[in-house]
Short mmCIF file of C-alpha atoms in Angstrom, two decimals:
data_model
loop_
_atom_site.label_atom_id
_atom_site.label_comp_id
_atom_site.label_asym_id
_atom_site.label_seq_id
_atom_site.Cartn_x
_atom_site.Cartn_y
_atom_site.Cartn_z
CA MET B 18 90.89 -2.42 82.20
CA THR B 19 87.74 -0.30 82.25
CA SER B 20 87.27 3.18 83.65
CA THR B 21 84.19 5.37 83.62
CA PHE B 22 83.65 9.11 83.59
CA THR B 23 80.24 10.54 84.42
CA GLY B 24 79.49 14.22 84.03
CA VAL B 25 76.92 16.50 85.58
CA PRO B 26 73.34 16.72 84.20
CA TYR B 27 73.11 18.23 80.74
CA ALA B 28 70.34 20.71 79.94
CA GLY B 29 69.48 18.90 76.73
CA ALA B 30 69.20 15.44 78.25
CA GLY B 31 65.45 15.49 78.47
CA ILE B 32 64.77 16.61 74.92
CA ARG B 33 62.30 14.40 73.06
CA HIS B 34 63.32 13.60 69.53
CA ARG B 35 61.19 13.43 66.45
CA ARG B 36 61.98 10.33 64.43
CA PRO B 37 63.77 11.57 61.33
CA ARG B 38 62.35 10.67 57.97
CA ARG B 39 64.54 8.27 56.06
CA SER B 40 65.78 9.63 52.77
CA PRO B 41 64.24 7.93 49.72
CA VAL B 42 67.40 8.59 47.68
CA PRO B 43 69.10 5.18 48.30
CA LEU B 44 65.99 3.28 47.21
CA VAL B 45 65.41 5.56 44.23
CA ALA B 46 69.06 5.18 43.18
CA GLN B 47 68.82 1.39 43.27
CA LEU B 48 65.55 1.44 41.34
CA LEU B 49 67.10 3.69 38.68
CA ILE B 50 70.10 1.38 38.32
CA TRP B 51 67.89 -1.68 37.85
CA ALA B 52 65.57 0.23 35.53
CA GLY B 53 68.54 1.13 33.37
CA ALA B 54 69.60 -2.53 33.25
CA ALA B 55 66.07 -3.48 32.23
CA GLY B 56 66.21 -0.84 29.49
CA VAL B 57 69.45 -2.34 28.18
CA LEU B 58 67.82 -5.78 28.02
CA GLY B 59 64.85 -4.19 26.29
CA LEU B 60 67.21 -2.78 23.65
CA TRP B 61 68.49 -6.28 22.88
CA TRP B 62 64.97 -7.74 22.85
CA SER B 63 63.61 -5.13 20.46
CA ASP B 64 66.53 -5.62 18.06
CA THR B 65 66.42 -9.44 18.06
CA THR B 66 63.91 -11.20 15.84
CA ALA B 67 65.00 -14.79 16.51
CA VAL B 68 67.73 -16.87 18.14
CA VAL B 69 68.58 -19.99 16.14
CA GLY B 70 71.08 -22.75 16.92
CA PRO B 71 74.07 -22.85 19.28
CA ALA B 72 75.86 -20.03 17.44
CA GLY B 73 72.81 -17.81 17.76
CA TRP B 74 72.41 -18.52 21.46
CA LEU B 75 76.10 -17.88 22.16
CA THR B 76 76.16 -14.69 20.13
CA GLY B 77 72.91 -13.48 21.71
CA ALA B 78 74.29 -14.10 25.20
CA GLY B 79 77.46 -12.30 24.19
CA ARG B 80 75.45 -9.27 23.04
CA ILE B 81 73.47 -9.20 26.30
CA THR B 82 76.56 -9.44 28.52
CA GLY B 83 78.33 -6.82 26.41
CA LEU B 84 75.44 -4.36 26.71
CA LEU B 85 75.21 -4.94 30.47
CA ALA B 86 78.99 -4.57 30.87
CA GLY B 87 78.94 -1.27 28.99
CA TYR B 88 76.05 0.00 31.09
CA ALA B 89 77.70 -1.20 34.31
CA CYS B 90 80.89 0.73 33.47
CA ALA B 91 78.90 3.97 33.39
CA VAL B 92 77.14 3.08 36.67
CA LEU B 93 80.46 2.30 38.38
CA LEU B 94 81.89 5.68 37.44
CA ALA B 95 78.70 7.48 38.50
CA LEU B 96 78.80 5.85 41.95
CA MET B 97 82.30 7.18 42.52
CA ALA B 98 81.68 10.67 41.12
CA ARG B 99 81.29 11.97 44.72
CA THR B 100 77.95 13.58 43.95
CA PRO B 101 76.83 15.23 47.23
CA LEU B 102 73.22 14.04 46.96
CA LEU B 103 74.29 10.39 46.80
CA ASP B 104 77.23 10.70 49.16
CA HIS B 105 75.33 12.36 51.99
CA THR B 106 72.22 10.16 51.78
CA VAL B 107 73.52 6.74 50.74
CA GLY B 108 76.85 7.14 52.56
CA THR B 109 80.39 6.91 51.23
CA ASP B 110 81.04 3.43 52.60
CA ARG B 111 77.77 2.06 51.20
CA LEU B 112 78.52 3.57 47.81
CA ALA B 113 81.95 1.96 47.96
CA ARG B 114 80.35 -1.42 48.67
CA TRP B 115 77.98 -0.95 45.73
CA HIS B 116 80.96 0.02 43.59
CA ALA B 117 82.98 -3.03 44.69
CA LEU B 118 80.09 -5.42 44.00
CA GLY B 119 79.38 -3.70 40.70
CA GLY B 120 83.06 -3.91 39.76
CA ARG B 121 83.09 -7.67 40.21
CA CYS B 122 79.91 -7.98 38.16
CA THR B 123 81.30 -5.72 35.43
CA VAL B 124 84.53 -7.67 35.04
CA SER B 125 82.58 -10.94 34.99
CA LEU B 126 80.20 -9.58 32.35
CA ALA B 127 83.09 -8.30 30.23
CA LEU B 128 84.83 -11.68 30.42
CA ALA B 129 81.61 -13.51 29.55
CA HIS B 130 80.96 -11.13 26.65
CA THR B 131 84.43 -11.69 25.20
CA LEU B 132 84.34 -15.47 25.44
CA LEU B 133 80.75 -15.85 24.23
CA ILE B 134 81.17 -13.56 21.22
CA ILE B 135 84.40 -15.26 20.12
CA TRP B 136 82.85 -18.70 20.49
CA GLY B 137 79.61 -17.72 18.79
CA TYR B 138 81.36 -16.03 15.87
CA ALA B 139 83.72 -19.00 15.51
CA LEU B 140 80.76 -21.38 15.19
CA THR B 141 79.05 -19.08 12.70
CA SER B 142 82.12 -18.75 10.45
CA HIS B 143 83.27 -22.37 10.99
CA THR B 144 86.73 -21.28 12.13
CA GLY B 145 88.85 -21.96 15.19
CA VAL B 146 88.67 -19.82 18.33
CA VAL B 147 92.24 -18.52 17.93
CA SER B 148 91.72 -17.57 14.30
CA GLN B 149 88.42 -15.87 15.11
CA THR B 150 90.01 -13.92 17.95
CA SER B 151 92.73 -12.65 15.63
CA THR B 152 90.17 -11.64 13.01
CA LEU B 153 88.04 -9.75 15.52
CA VAL B 154 90.90 -7.88 17.19
CA LEU B 155 92.82 -6.94 14.06
CA HIS B 156 90.10 -6.36 11.48
CA TYR B 157 86.95 -5.10 13.25
CA PRO B 158 86.73 -1.31 13.75
CA ASP B 159 87.85 -0.02 17.18
CA LEU B 160 88.18 -3.56 18.51
CA LEU B 161 91.93 -3.32 19.09
CA LYS B 162 91.31 -0.33 21.35
CA GLY B 163 88.41 -2.19 22.93
CA THR B 164 90.69 -5.16 23.64
CA ILE B 165 93.22 -2.93 25.37
CA GLY B 166 90.40 -1.39 27.42
CA PHE B 167 89.14 -4.88 28.33
CA LEU B 168 92.60 -5.96 29.50
CA LEU B 169 92.96 -2.78 31.58
CA LEU B 170 89.56 -3.39 33.17
CA VAL B 171 90.47 -6.96 34.07
CA ALA B 172 93.83 -5.87 35.48
CA THR B 173 92.12 -3.25 37.65
CA GLY B 174 89.68 -5.89 38.88
CA VAL B 175 92.52 -8.24 39.81
CA LEU B 176 94.38 -5.48 41.67
CA SER B 177 91.17 -4.63 43.53
CA ALA B 178 90.89 -8.15 44.93
CA ARG B 179 91.31 -8.25 48.70
CA ALA B 180 94.53 -10.28 48.60
CA ALA B 181 96.13 -7.78 46.22
CA ARG B 182 94.90 -4.70 48.13
CA ARG B 183 96.63 -5.86 51.31
CA ARG B 184 99.98 -5.65 49.54
CA MET B 185 99.77 -2.07 48.35
CA SER B 186 99.33 1.36 49.87
CA TYR B 187 96.12 3.33 49.62
CA GLU B 188 97.85 5.84 47.34
CA THR B 189 99.05 3.16 44.91
CA TRP B 190 95.63 1.49 44.82
CA HIS B 191 93.92 4.85 44.30
CA TYR B 192 96.01 5.89 41.32
CA LEU B 193 95.91 2.48 39.68
CA HIS B 194 92.14 2.92 39.62
CA PHE B 195 92.55 5.80 37.18
CA ALA B 196 93.23 3.08 34.60
CA THR B 197 89.48 2.44 34.75
CA TYR B 198 88.83 5.79 33.06
CA LEU B 199 91.17 4.86 30.22
CA ALA B 200 89.63 1.39 29.94
CA VAL B 201 86.12 2.80 29.63
CA PHE B 202 87.24 5.42 27.11
CA LEU B 203 88.93 2.81 24.91
CA ALA B 204 85.97 0.44 25.05
CA PHE B 205 83.33 3.10 24.34
CA GLY B 206 84.07 3.41 20.62
CA HIS B 207 84.02 -0.35 20.19
CA GLN B 208 80.53 -0.54 21.67
CA LEU B 209 79.09 1.82 19.07
CA SER B 210 81.16 0.59 16.12
CA ASN B 211 80.62 -3.14 16.60
CA GLY B 212 77.54 -3.46 18.77
CA ALA B 213 74.73 -4.91 16.66
CA ASP B 214 72.20 -3.07 18.81
CA PHE B 215 73.77 0.34 18.04
CA VAL B 216 74.80 0.12 14.38
CA GLY B 217 72.20 2.09 12.44
CA ASN B 218 70.09 2.73 15.57
CA ARG B 219 70.30 6.49 16.12
CA PRO B 220 68.04 6.64 19.24
CA ALA B 221 70.11 3.94 20.96
CA GLN B 222 73.34 5.73 20.05
CA ALA B 223 71.97 9.02 21.37
CA ALA B 224 70.91 7.41 24.65
CA TRP B 225 74.34 5.78 25.07
CA TYR B 226 76.11 9.07 24.38
CA ALA B 227 73.81 10.86 26.86
CA LEU B 228 74.58 8.26 29.54
CA TYR B 229 78.35 8.47 29.14
CA VAL B 230 78.53 12.23 28.62
CA GLY B 231 76.36 12.77 31.71
CA VAL B 232 78.63 10.57 33.84
CA ALA B 233 81.72 12.28 32.41
CA ALA B 234 80.25 15.68 33.34
CA LEU B 235 79.64 14.53 36.94
CA LEU B 236 83.21 13.26 37.22
CA ALA B 237 84.73 16.38 35.69
CA TRP B 238 82.74 18.67 37.98
CA TYR B 239 82.83 16.91 41.34
CA ARG B 240 86.18 15.12 41.09
CA PHE B 241 88.19 17.92 39.49
CA ALA B 242 86.53 21.33 39.06
CA VAL B 243 84.98 21.62 42.55
CA PRO B 244 88.20 20.70 44.45
CA VAL B 245 90.21 23.24 42.44
CA ARG B 246 87.59 25.95 42.95
CA ARG B 247 87.44 25.30 46.69
CA GLY B 248 91.20 25.23 47.03
CA LEU B 249 91.41 28.71 45.53
CA ARG B 250 88.38 29.95 47.48
CA HIS B 251 89.21 28.76 50.99
CA ARG B 252 93.00 29.20 51.00
CA MET B 253 93.51 26.67 53.77
CA ARG B 254 96.84 26.32 55.53
CA VAL B 255 98.25 24.28 58.38
CA ALA B 256 98.17 26.34 61.56
CA ALA B 257 99.73 23.82 63.97
CA VAL B 258 100.33 20.11 64.60
CA HIS B 259 99.87 18.68 68.10
CA GLN B 260 100.56 15.17 69.36
CA GLU B 261 97.51 13.56 71.01
CA ALA B 262 98.80 10.03 71.71
CA PRO B 263 101.68 7.80 70.55
CA GLY B 264 101.53 7.91 66.76
CA VAL B 265 98.44 10.18 66.76
CA VAL B 266 98.50 13.88 65.89
CA SER B 267 95.93 16.61 65.41
CA VAL B 268 96.41 18.93 62.45
CA HIS B 269 94.86 22.36 63.00
CA LEU B 270 93.91 24.24 59.84
CA THR B 271 92.86 27.78 59.15
CA GLY B 272 91.31 29.34 56.08
CA GLU B 273 88.67 31.63 54.65
CA HIS B 274 84.91 31.05 54.34
CA LEU B 275 85.21 27.55 55.80
CA ASP B 276 81.55 27.67 56.84
CA GLU B 277 80.71 27.37 53.13
CA LEU B 278 82.10 23.83 53.15
CA GLY B 279 79.12 22.76 55.24
CA GLY B 280 81.06 20.08 57.11
CA GLU B 281 78.91 18.32 59.73
CA PRO B 282 80.16 16.39 62.77
CA GLY B 283 80.89 12.83 61.66
CA GLN B 284 81.85 13.73 58.09
CA PHE B 285 85.28 13.58 56.48
CA LEU B 286 87.13 15.38 53.74
CA ARG B 287 89.88 14.27 51.38
CA TRP B 288 92.94 16.31 52.24
CA ARG B 289 95.72 17.23 49.85
CA PHE B 290 98.73 18.80 51.59
CA LEU B 291 100.89 20.76 49.17
CA ALA B 292 104.20 19.57 50.62
CA ARG B 293 106.95 17.36 49.26
CA GLY B 294 105.79 13.75 49.01
CA LEU B 295 102.17 14.61 49.89
CA TRP B 296 100.82 16.90 47.16
CA TRP B 297 100.05 14.10 44.69
CA THR B 298 97.43 12.30 46.76
CA ALA B 299 94.27 13.20 48.69
CA ASN B 300 93.51 10.99 51.69
CA PRO B 301 90.29 10.80 53.74
CA TYR B 302 90.42 12.04 57.35
CA SER B 303 87.47 12.89 59.59
CA LEU B 304 86.87 16.19 61.31
CA SER B 305 87.69 15.61 64.98
CA ALA B 306 85.93 18.78 66.18
CA PRO B 307 82.88 20.70 64.95
CA ALA B 308 83.68 22.93 62.00
CA HIS B 309 84.33 26.63 62.60
CA PRO B 310 84.17 29.39 59.95
CA ARG B 311 87.90 29.99 60.37
CA HIS B 312 89.25 26.73 61.80
CA LEU B 313 89.09 22.99 61.14
CA ARG B 314 90.83 20.08 62.82
CA ILE B 315 91.61 16.49 61.87
CA THR B 316 93.20 13.84 64.10
CA VAL B 317 95.25 11.17 62.36
CA LYS B 318 97.02 7.97 63.39
CA SER B 319 100.24 6.98 61.68
CA ALA B 320 99.24 3.98 59.55
CA GLY B 321 101.31 4.53 56.42
CA ALA B 322 103.74 6.90 54.74
CA HIS B 323 101.12 9.60 54.11
CA SER B 324 99.61 9.69 57.60
CA ALA B 325 103.04 9.43 59.28
CA ALA B 326 104.26 12.45 57.31
CA LEU B 327 101.50 14.67 58.72
CA ALA B 328 103.31 14.80 62.07
CA HIS B 329 106.06 16.78 60.33
CA LEU B 330 103.92 19.31 58.48
CA ALA B 331 105.22 22.84 58.75
CA PRO B 332 102.85 25.64 59.75
CA GLY B 333 101.82 27.57 56.66
CA THR B 334 101.65 24.51 54.38
CA ARG B 335 98.91 25.01 51.80
CA VAL B 336 96.01 22.54 51.90
CA TRP B 337 93.28 21.64 49.43
CA ALA B 338 90.24 19.78 50.74
CA GLU B 339 87.59 17.84 48.83
CA GLY B 340 84.25 17.32 50.51
CA PRO B 341 82.71 17.08 52.99
CA TYR B 342 81.69 13.47 52.38
CA GLY B 343 79.79 10.76 54.18
CA GLY B 344 76.43 10.27 55.82
CA PHE B 345 77.79 9.42 59.30
CA THR B 346 75.92 12.35 60.82
CA ALA B 347 73.12 13.19 63.25
CA ASP B 348 70.65 12.72 60.38
CA ARG B 349 70.96 8.95 60.81
CA ARG B 350 69.68 9.08 64.36
CA THR B 351 66.32 7.38 64.97
CA ALA B 352 66.17 6.95 68.78
CA ALA B 353 66.35 9.24 71.82
CA LYS B 354 69.34 7.34 73.27
CA VAL B 355 72.66 7.09 71.45
CA LEU B 356 75.77 4.98 72.01
CA LEU B 357 79.00 6.14 70.38
CA LEU B 358 81.35 3.15 70.12
CA ALA B 359 84.92 3.93 69.09
CA GLY B 360 87.97 1.76 68.53
CA GLY B 361 91.37 3.47 68.60
CA VAL B 362 91.59 6.49 66.34
CA GLY B 363 87.98 5.81 65.32
CA ILE B 364 87.24 8.27 68.12
CA THR B 365 87.82 11.20 65.71
CA PRO B 366 84.36 11.53 64.09
CA LEU B 367 82.66 10.37 67.30
CA ARG B 368 84.36 13.08 69.35
CA ALA B 369 82.71 15.70 67.11
CA LEU B 370 79.34 13.95 67.39
CA PHE B 371 79.76 13.62 71.16
CA GLU B 372 79.96 17.38 71.47
CA THR B 373 76.98 18.16 69.26
CA LEU B 374 74.35 15.39 69.55
CA PRO B 375 71.59 16.46 71.97
CA GLY B 376 69.92 14.16 74.46
CA GLN B 377 71.22 11.08 76.25
CA VAL B 378 74.56 10.05 74.75
CA THR B 379 76.98 7.41 76.03
CA LEU B 380 80.51 7.07 74.68
CA VAL B 381 82.60 3.88 74.83
CA HIS B 382 86.22 4.28 73.70
CA ARG B 383 88.28 1.11 73.32
CA ALA B 384 92.04 1.11 72.85
CA ARG B 385 95.01 -1.17 73.39
CA ARG B 386 96.62 0.90 76.17
CA ASP B 387 95.63 3.81 78.33
CA ALA B 388 98.17 6.00 76.49
CA ASP B 389 96.33 5.31 73.21
CA LEU B 390 93.13 7.02 74.37
CA ALA B 391 93.50 10.09 72.16
CA LEU B 392 91.55 13.28 72.96
CA ARG B 393 90.67 11.97 76.44
CA ALA B 394 90.93 15.34 78.19
CA GLU B 395 88.58 16.94 75.65
CA ILE B 396 86.11 14.09 75.92
CA ASP B 397 86.07 14.29 79.71
CA ALA B 398 85.45 18.04 79.52
CA ILE B 399 82.55 17.53 77.09
CA ALA B 400 81.10 14.79 79.32
CA ALA B 401 81.29 17.11 82.32
CA ARG B 402 79.41 19.84 80.45
CA ARG B 403 76.64 17.62 79.16
CA GLY B 404 76.31 15.06 81.94
CA ALA B 405 77.20 12.16 79.69
CA VAL B 406 78.76 8.82 80.60
CA VAL B 407 82.10 7.80 79.08
CA HIS B 408 83.58 4.32 79.40
CA TYR B 409 87.27 3.82 78.60
CA VAL B 410 88.18 0.20 77.87
CA VAL B 411 91.81 -0.84 77.34
CA ASP B 412 93.23 -4.28 76.61
CA GLU B 413 96.35 -3.96 78.74
CA PRO B 414 96.93 -5.20 81.34
CA ALA B 415 95.47 -8.42 79.95
CA GLY B 416 92.46 -10.03 81.56
CA HIS B 417 90.85 -6.88 82.92
CA ALA B 418 89.13 -5.42 79.85
CA THR B 419 85.40 -5.61 79.28
CA PRO B 420 84.99 -8.03 76.35
CA LEU B 421 83.49 -6.82 73.09
CA THR B 422 80.48 -9.10 73.41
CA ALA B 423 76.74 -8.66 73.81
CA ALA B 424 77.04 -9.25 77.55
CA GLY B 425 80.04 -6.95 77.90
CA LEU B 426 78.38 -4.06 76.06
CA SER B 427 75.11 -4.58 77.93
CA ASP B 428 76.98 -4.31 81.24
CA LEU B 429 78.37 -0.94 80.15
CA VAL B 430 75.20 0.38 78.54
CA PRO B 431 71.89 -0.59 80.19
CA ASP B 432 68.92 -0.91 77.84
CA LEU B 433 71.35 -1.22 74.92
CA ALA B 434 68.69 -2.44 72.48
CA SER B 435 66.85 0.90 72.63
CA HIS B 436 69.93 2.87 71.49
CA ASP B 437 71.10 4.11 68.16
CA VAL B 438 74.75 3.11 67.80
CA TYR B 439 77.39 5.07 65.89
CA LEU B 440 80.36 2.74 65.35
CA CYS B 441 83.82 3.65 64.10
CA GLY B 442 86.99 1.60 64.41
CA PRO B 443 89.31 -0.87 62.65
CA PRO B 444 87.56 -3.42 60.40
CA GLY B 445 88.03 -6.35 62.80
CA MET B 446 86.71 -4.40 65.75
CA ALA B 447 83.78 -3.10 63.69
CA ARG B 448 82.78 -6.61 62.63
CA ALA B 449 82.98 -7.94 66.20
CA ALA B 450 81.06 -4.96 67.55
CA THR B 451 78.32 -5.28 64.94
CA ALA B 452 77.85 -8.97 65.77
CA ALA B 453 77.75 -8.20 69.51
CA LEU B 454 75.24 -5.38 69.05
CA ARG B 455 72.96 -7.52 66.92
CA GLU B 456 73.13 -10.30 69.54
CA ALA B 457 72.24 -7.73 72.21
CA GLY B 458 69.06 -6.88 70.31
CA VAL B 459 70.07 -3.66 68.51
CA PRO B 460 68.27 -3.61 65.13
CA ALA B 461 70.57 -3.44 62.10
CA ARG B 462 68.91 -0.18 61.01
CA ARG B 463 70.13 1.46 64.24
CA ILE B 464 73.79 0.47 63.80
CA HIS B 465 75.46 3.27 61.87
CA HIS B 466 78.94 2.52 60.60
CA GLU B 467 81.16 4.22 58.07
CA SER B 468 84.47 2.69 57.09
CA PHE B 469 87.37 4.23 55.19
CA ALA B 470 88.95 0.86 54.37
CA PHE B 471 89.77 0.59 50.65
#
């Protein structure tokens, strides 16, 4: 079933928009990553005079894959350091995709390095693979620790596979990833003690130390020091909890100097509620209303133990917040017309954008039932103020909903191809919507999507 709300003319509807300049940071970041990889290969090249015979080729390939694996470990940690410059320009979800792809490459490189080095050394010493493995692990400096780090890295990679992720909670997955820090720490000494390209090469050692110490400093500052400092500075507490729809609640928060957080509509923070069963994890939830110097609000659907517990938060509960994060903001806009396309509780960041984006904005909110259309009264009030069009699309009763296809969206939004689209919803809905939008002629660069799926 589809219903439409149309407001009165909005004073900002005729504003002409200057095309924003795209940030060069994502391209520069990628170029720096590849330049670093090229530098690692250059280190091997400069330190290798010749490659002779099968043993030499295997050992040389093992050295290359080991160097690249060590470099990739540092890059992986840097991508997840939550550095504001990267997070706000590249986008949290895009960084997560880079991290996931890099993680698969890193584990593959580490596996290749291990197998190639053992095989190459075995051929050189004319021993068996098992005997050579035992000799390397038990008698080479720091290699026992390096082996433990390698096994931890592989285990983390296996647990990060999609099939494994479906069987665990976000909190469990998140904390298992801390094993990556230990894996990298254990493997670091082995790289310098056994790596032929580092032994006796002081400049290479200094560069490797600088790389890892720099990444460690970013992690220590942005993942630990900044959240603690902000928790003490802002003194946030739960003010009230209100039900918005079945299984959906809004948590109202109050605090001091909240304007210093700089949260923009469309962004999210990682919230740590200092209550029993919740204090040990920080989960990402979007702001569902524009930030205020004294008040913030998030709207959350019960989708697990953590989110379900928020409905029972007591007023006065202390809260620490990390962020804001994400690039799902007005800065991504490139066209005068905007479509906000929400699925279910994906309405939360779009509701904040709906209130603040100037110009011609259309909102489409899809849900399973009419009762699931959270924040509907607020959205209707905003639409009335700004003269915007809102389409509510529900799946029940069956057979009456506008399909999530190119034709269906074009019927709701004339001249769809000329719009920027901000998309937020469950992964399946987001994939179907992206395909429909592309079929309708919306360029990929105008489809803005940020996912919190892990």
